Every structure is written in C-alpha cells, then in structure tokens.
Tab-separated table of C-alpha atoms in Angstrom:
chain	number	residue	atom	x	y	z
A	1	MET	CA	102.424	107.774	79.816
A	2	ASN	CA	103.286	110.802	81.892
A	3	GLU	CA	103.622	113.834	79.628
A	4	ASN	CA	105.575	115.594	82.394
A	5	ASN	CA	108.217	112.880	82.286
A	6	PRO	CA	109.282	112.630	78.623
A	7	TRP	CA	112.559	110.797	79.323
A	8	LEU	CA	110.644	108.034	81.115
A	9	GLU	CA	108.163	107.828	78.256
A	10	LEU	CA	111.041	107.373	75.820
A	11	LEU	CA	112.656	104.648	77.947
A	12	THR	CA	109.340	102.837	78.331
A	13	LEU	CA	108.130	102.946	74.743
A	14	GLN	CA	111.456	101.984	73.171
A	15	ARG	CA	113.154	98.611	73.666
A	16	TRP	CA	116.216	98.814	71.397
A	17	ALA	CA	119.349	100.718	72.353
A	18	ALA	CA	122.838	101.429	71.089
A	19	LEU	CA	125.377	99.998	73.539
A	20	GLY	CA	128.848	101.516	73.746
A	21	THR	CA	131.559	99.340	75.289
A	22	ILE	CA	135.366	99.422	75.397
A	23	SER	CA	137.108	96.858	73.220
A	24	ASP	CA	140.190	94.855	74.135
A	25	GLU	CA	142.198	97.362	72.094
A	26	GLY	CA	140.820	100.195	74.216
A	27	VAL	CA	138.718	101.738	71.464
A	28	PRO	CA	134.952	102.408	71.514
A	29	TYR	CA	132.728	99.602	70.213
A	30	VAL	CA	129.049	100.271	69.458
A	31	SER	CA	126.392	97.604	68.981
A	32	SER	CA	122.632	97.206	69.420
A	33	VAL	CA	120.852	95.461	72.300
A	34	ALA	CA	117.333	94.899	73.587
A	35	TYR	CA	116.595	96.210	77.081
A	36	THR	CA	113.878	96.507	79.667
A	37	LEU	CA	113.515	98.474	82.873
A	38	ILE	CA	113.665	96.970	86.353
A	39	SER	CA	112.701	98.806	89.529
A	40	SER	CA	113.121	96.207	92.266
A	41	THR	CA	116.371	95.733	94.214
A	42	GLN	CA	118.365	98.288	92.235
A	43	PRO	CA	116.721	100.419	89.511
A	44	GLY	CA	118.309	100.067	86.103
A	45	LEU	CA	118.083	98.327	82.757
A	46	LEU	CA	118.333	94.626	81.959
A	47	MET	CA	120.038	93.162	78.898
A	48	HIS	CA	120.142	89.476	77.933
A	49	LEU	CA	123.334	88.992	75.959
A	50	SER	CA	124.948	86.155	74.075
A	51	GLN	CA	128.457	85.140	75.054
A	52	LEU	CA	129.207	84.963	71.342
A	53	ALA	CA	128.685	88.721	70.949
A	54	ALA	CA	131.791	90.880	71.211
A	55	HIS	CA	130.124	93.388	73.539
A	56	THR	CA	129.467	90.660	76.128
A	57	GLY	CA	133.141	89.836	76.468
A	58	TYR	CA	134.044	93.512	76.633
A	59	LEU	CA	131.540	94.136	79.451
A	60	GLN	CA	132.882	91.227	81.462
A	61	LYS	CA	136.373	92.740	81.317
A	62	LYS	CA	135.445	96.443	81.487
A	63	PRO	CA	131.972	97.077	82.937
A	64	ALA	CA	131.947	100.806	82.135
A	65	CYS	CA	129.559	101.417	79.243
A	66	SER	CA	126.958	103.734	77.769
A	67	LEU	CA	123.474	103.325	76.307
A	68	LEU	CA	121.711	105.553	73.804
A	69	ILE	CA	117.931	105.279	73.481
A	70	ALA	CA	116.299	107.427	70.824
A	71	LYS	CA	112.995	107.881	69.067
A	72	PRO	CA	113.291	106.240	65.632
A	73	ASP	CA	113.664	108.555	62.651
A	74	ASP	CA	110.690	108.039	60.317
A	75	GLY	CA	111.955	110.556	57.806
A	76	THR	CA	109.225	113.126	58.471
A	77	GLU	CA	110.813	115.302	61.160
A	78	ASP	CA	114.010	117.241	61.585
A	79	PRO	CA	116.221	114.547	63.195
A	80	GLN	CA	117.761	117.205	65.450
A	81	THR	CA	114.386	117.497	67.225
A	82	LEU	CA	114.021	113.780	67.984
A	83	PRO	CA	114.210	112.943	71.717
A	84	ARG	CA	117.201	110.858	72.802
A	85	PHE	CA	118.636	109.742	76.110
A	86	THR	CA	122.290	108.927	76.751
A	87	LEU	CA	123.019	106.913	79.899
A	88	VAL	CA	126.497	106.374	81.312
A	89	GLY	CA	127.125	103.727	83.938
A	90	THR	CA	128.272	100.178	84.546
A	91	ALA	CA	126.892	96.760	83.668
A	92	ARG	CA	127.351	93.636	85.739
A	93	ARG	CA	126.421	90.061	85.036
A	94	VAL	CA	123.580	88.740	87.206
A	95	ASP	CA	124.666	85.401	88.618
A	96	ARG	CA	122.143	82.611	87.971
A	97	ASP	CA	122.602	81.419	91.562
A	98	SER	CA	121.961	84.842	93.082
A	99	GLY	CA	118.755	85.807	94.837
A	100	GLU	CA	117.983	88.520	92.273
A	101	PHE	CA	118.215	86.374	89.147
A	102	ALA	CA	114.716	84.866	89.213
A	103	ASN	CA	112.975	88.216	89.593
A	104	ALA	CA	115.192	89.865	86.960
A	105	ALA	CA	114.530	87.034	84.511
A	106	ARG	CA	110.765	87.330	85.048
A	107	CYS	CA	111.001	91.059	84.449
A	108	TYR	CA	112.863	90.577	81.168
A	109	ILE	CA	110.576	87.803	79.924
A	110	ARG	CA	107.503	89.935	80.631
A	111	ARG	CA	108.880	92.484	78.185
A	112	PHE	CA	110.177	89.908	75.685
A	113	PRO	CA	108.091	86.700	76.012
A	114	HIS	CA	109.890	85.061	73.084
A	115	SER	CA	113.185	85.307	74.973
A	116	GLU	CA	112.129	82.659	77.490
A	117	MET	CA	113.741	79.791	75.582
A	118	ARG	CA	117.090	81.611	75.524
A	119	PHE	CA	117.211	81.570	79.322
A	120	GLY	CA	117.714	77.832	79.042
A	121	LEU	CA	120.850	78.297	76.952
A	122	GLY	CA	124.147	78.363	78.781
A	123	ASP	CA	125.753	80.980	76.530
A	124	PHE	CA	123.227	83.749	77.286
A	125	HIS	CA	123.741	85.957	80.331
A	126	LEU	CA	121.599	88.559	82.046
A	127	PHE	CA	123.264	91.923	82.688
A	128	HIS	CA	122.079	94.704	84.980
A	129	PHE	CA	122.996	98.215	83.845
A	130	THR	CA	123.202	100.828	86.631
A	131	PRO	CA	123.120	104.420	85.361
A	132	LYS	CA	125.445	106.930	86.973
A	133	LYS	CA	124.636	109.874	84.743
A	134	GLY	CA	122.133	110.643	82.024
A	135	ILE	CA	121.636	113.341	79.446
A	136	PHE	CA	118.150	113.635	77.978
A	137	VAL	CA	117.675	115.781	74.892
A	138	GLY	CA	113.982	116.405	74.374
A	139	GLY	CA	114.438	118.429	71.226
A	140	PHE	CA	116.685	120.990	69.670
A	141	GLY	CA	118.588	122.763	72.458
A	142	GLY	CA	116.795	120.965	75.320
A	143	LEU	CA	119.043	119.268	77.905
A	144	ASP	CA	118.192	117.579	81.187
A	145	ASP	CA	119.817	115.143	83.622
A	146	PRO	CA	117.045	113.143	85.328
A	147	THR	CA	119.196	110.434	86.912
A	148	GLN	CA	118.872	111.494	90.547
A	149	PRO	CA	118.588	108.234	92.554
A	150	GLU	CA	115.233	108.966	94.209
A	151	LEU	CA	113.569	110.115	90.968
A	152	TRP	CA	115.051	107.197	89.062
A	153	SER	CA	113.704	104.605	91.510
A	154	GLU	CA	110.164	105.982	91.759
A	155	SER	CA	109.867	106.567	88.017
A	156	PHE	CA	111.071	103.088	87.081
A	157	ALA	CA	108.586	101.439	89.434
A	158	LEU	CA	105.751	103.410	87.831
A	159	SER	CA	106.994	102.729	84.317
A	160	GLU	CA	107.414	98.980	84.805
A	161	ASN	CA	103.797	98.622	85.953
A	162	THR	CA	102.470	100.963	83.256
A	163	PHE	CA	104.244	99.058	80.491
A	164	THR	CA	102.960	95.696	81.707
A	165	ASN	CA	99.370	96.923	81.799
A	166	GLN	CA	99.616	98.418	78.305
A	167	VAL	CA	100.970	95.187	76.853
A	168	ILE	CA	98.188	93.178	78.481
A	169	ASP	CA	95.535	95.530	77.065
A	170	GLN	CA	97.035	95.177	73.584
A	171	LEU	CA	97.228	91.374	73.757
A	172	ILE	CA	93.685	91.003	75.077
A	173	ALA	CA	92.401	93.240	72.282
A	174	LYS	CA	94.361	91.211	69.714
A	175	ALA	CA	93.038	87.906	71.046
A	176	LYS	CA	89.446	89.172	71.111
A	177	ALA	CA	89.698	90.548	67.582
A	178	THR	CA	91.097	87.277	66.217
A	179	ARG	CA	88.637	84.602	67.260
A	180	SER	CA	90.468	81.679	65.701
A	181	GLY	CA	93.739	80.593	64.199
A	182	LYS	CA	97.372	80.891	65.123
A	183	PHE	CA	97.335	84.632	65.882
A	184	ARG	CA	94.708	84.244	68.600
A	185	GLN	CA	96.555	81.288	70.078
A	186	SER	CA	99.830	83.254	70.020
A	187	SER	CA	98.200	86.110	71.941
A	188	LEU	CA	96.771	83.760	74.540
A	189	ALA	CA	100.083	81.953	74.933
A	190	THR	CA	101.880	85.254	75.473
A	191	LEU	CA	99.308	86.330	78.052
A	192	ALA	CA	99.705	83.012	79.848
A	193	LYS	CA	103.491	83.440	79.972
A	194	MET	CA	103.181	86.962	81.356
A	195	TYR	CA	100.754	85.806	84.046
A	196	ARG	CA	102.883	82.818	84.982
A	197	ASN	CA	106.027	84.957	85.245
A	198	SER	CA	104.456	87.821	87.195
A	199	GLU	CA	105.847	87.987	90.705
A	200	ASN	CA	103.160	86.952	93.234
A	201	LYS	CA	100.496	87.989	90.691
A	202	THR	CA	100.312	91.421	92.353
A	203	TRP	CA	100.428	93.836	89.410
A	204	SER	CA	97.170	95.625	88.762
A	205	LYS	CA	96.009	93.657	85.709
A	206	SER	CA	96.507	90.229	87.283
A	207	SER	CA	92.865	89.453	88.051
A	208	GLU	CA	91.704	90.686	84.626
A	209	ILE	CA	94.219	88.560	82.770
A	210	ALA	CA	93.492	85.493	84.919
A	211	ASN	CA	89.735	85.762	84.339
A	212	TYR	CA	90.165	86.316	80.613
A	213	LEU	CA	92.564	83.415	80.196
A	214	GLU	CA	90.207	81.116	82.055
A	215	SER	CA	87.250	82.088	79.871
A	216	CYS	CA	89.290	81.666	76.682
A	217	PHE	CA	90.699	78.270	77.518
A	218	GLN	CA	87.231	77.023	78.476
A	219	ASP	CA	85.840	78.140	75.115
A	220	LYS	CA	86.325	74.822	73.331
A	221	ARG	CA	83.837	75.660	70.562
A	222	VAL	CA	86.034	78.406	69.140
A	223	ASP	CA	89.103	76.175	69.096
A	224	LYS	CA	87.162	73.355	67.385
A	225	LYS	CA	85.914	75.716	64.694
A	226	ALA	CA	89.477	76.929	64.153
A	227	ASN	CA	90.555	73.369	63.448
C-alpha cells in the first residue's frame, strides 16, 4: 500500500461500508453493504444488492447517496483518531445487457469469489457508485478531499491491481501451507475463479497463478492422500 495515499489504503483494505440512502418518506436510511473498487470505464465503487433490501428500492427511485468507509474500532485506540472516508455521489444500476456489465461483474467477483452464484439470481443487481465529493479524516483534526477526477482514476487503477495481487499471494500461501483437505481445495478453487474471471489474463500475477494452478491440479498424489 502507498503510505502517501492513506485514503486509498483505507478504501482498498476495507470492503464493508455504511450506505446512506433516502427513504420513500424522505428521511435518511442507513444500512451496510459490501463494495469493491473499479477503475475501468468510470472509476467508482461497485455494490451487488438484493432487490429485497430496502436500500435497493430507494436507490432506484433516488440515486443520490453516501458511503462511509472506516477503519474498524478494535477497542484499543481513541475512536476519534480512526481514519474514515465519507463519499457523496450517485449510484446507478448496471444493466445486464450493457457493454460494461461483464467487466464490472468480473471485478466484483474477483473481490468476492463467493458472490458468483448470486449473479445467477434475478433479484440481485449490480450498482455503480460515482463519487462527486469525498471527505477523508485521517485522524483527529485531519481533513482532506481527494476526489479530484484525475487523481481518483489513477489511484483506483493502481489499487485494483494491488489488491488483486495481494489476494493471490495470500491464497497461494494458504494453499501451500495446507497440503490436503477442504481448506487447500477451497484456496485452489478461489484461485481458479479469480484466474478465469480476470479480463484477458493481463494483470501482473496471471502467469504465476496459472503456473501454480497447473502444478497443483497435476499433483494427484496429494489429493489421493487427502482422501
């Protein structure tokens, strides 16, 4: 992570945000959502939301919304010093028939591999959040607005690639450390999904993950011992 870009580090390391929408009664409604960053087409955040959730209906009627991403409070620090980032903007539903849907879905699934099955459900929709303004508080009394369009675009592209590489490193280490059983197989399955969903296999870890997957799936002796 880039220590000179703390707001980007916060956005990249966290994946759970508070979402503020406007209810049908015109009052604020706050809920929690998973998110990931996307840099292609239009930089922003992706959310995969159920039609059954109240916030989904509110967004479809009134796209203005806000997201709050914060470092979790572990009870050891003064909570006033915890970094947090408030983003104000609009969210739009990404049409399944649009040209951007496939790439956006791959991007989301790379971050949340277990979400893949929900993309086959008709009552889940992908939303793209476009920030218009942001306030980053890095600690007590520290304010910054890093949402200039050019900085936002370049930073998101860097962050998306950095996150993917970190996840791959962690999964490879997990699979190597667990030579048999369901945990090793889960790691390999997740790696396979990430490789399959990577666009054109161009991100920097693609050859490493491909070679490792091939060697693992050819290692029949380990699998036989596990059984």
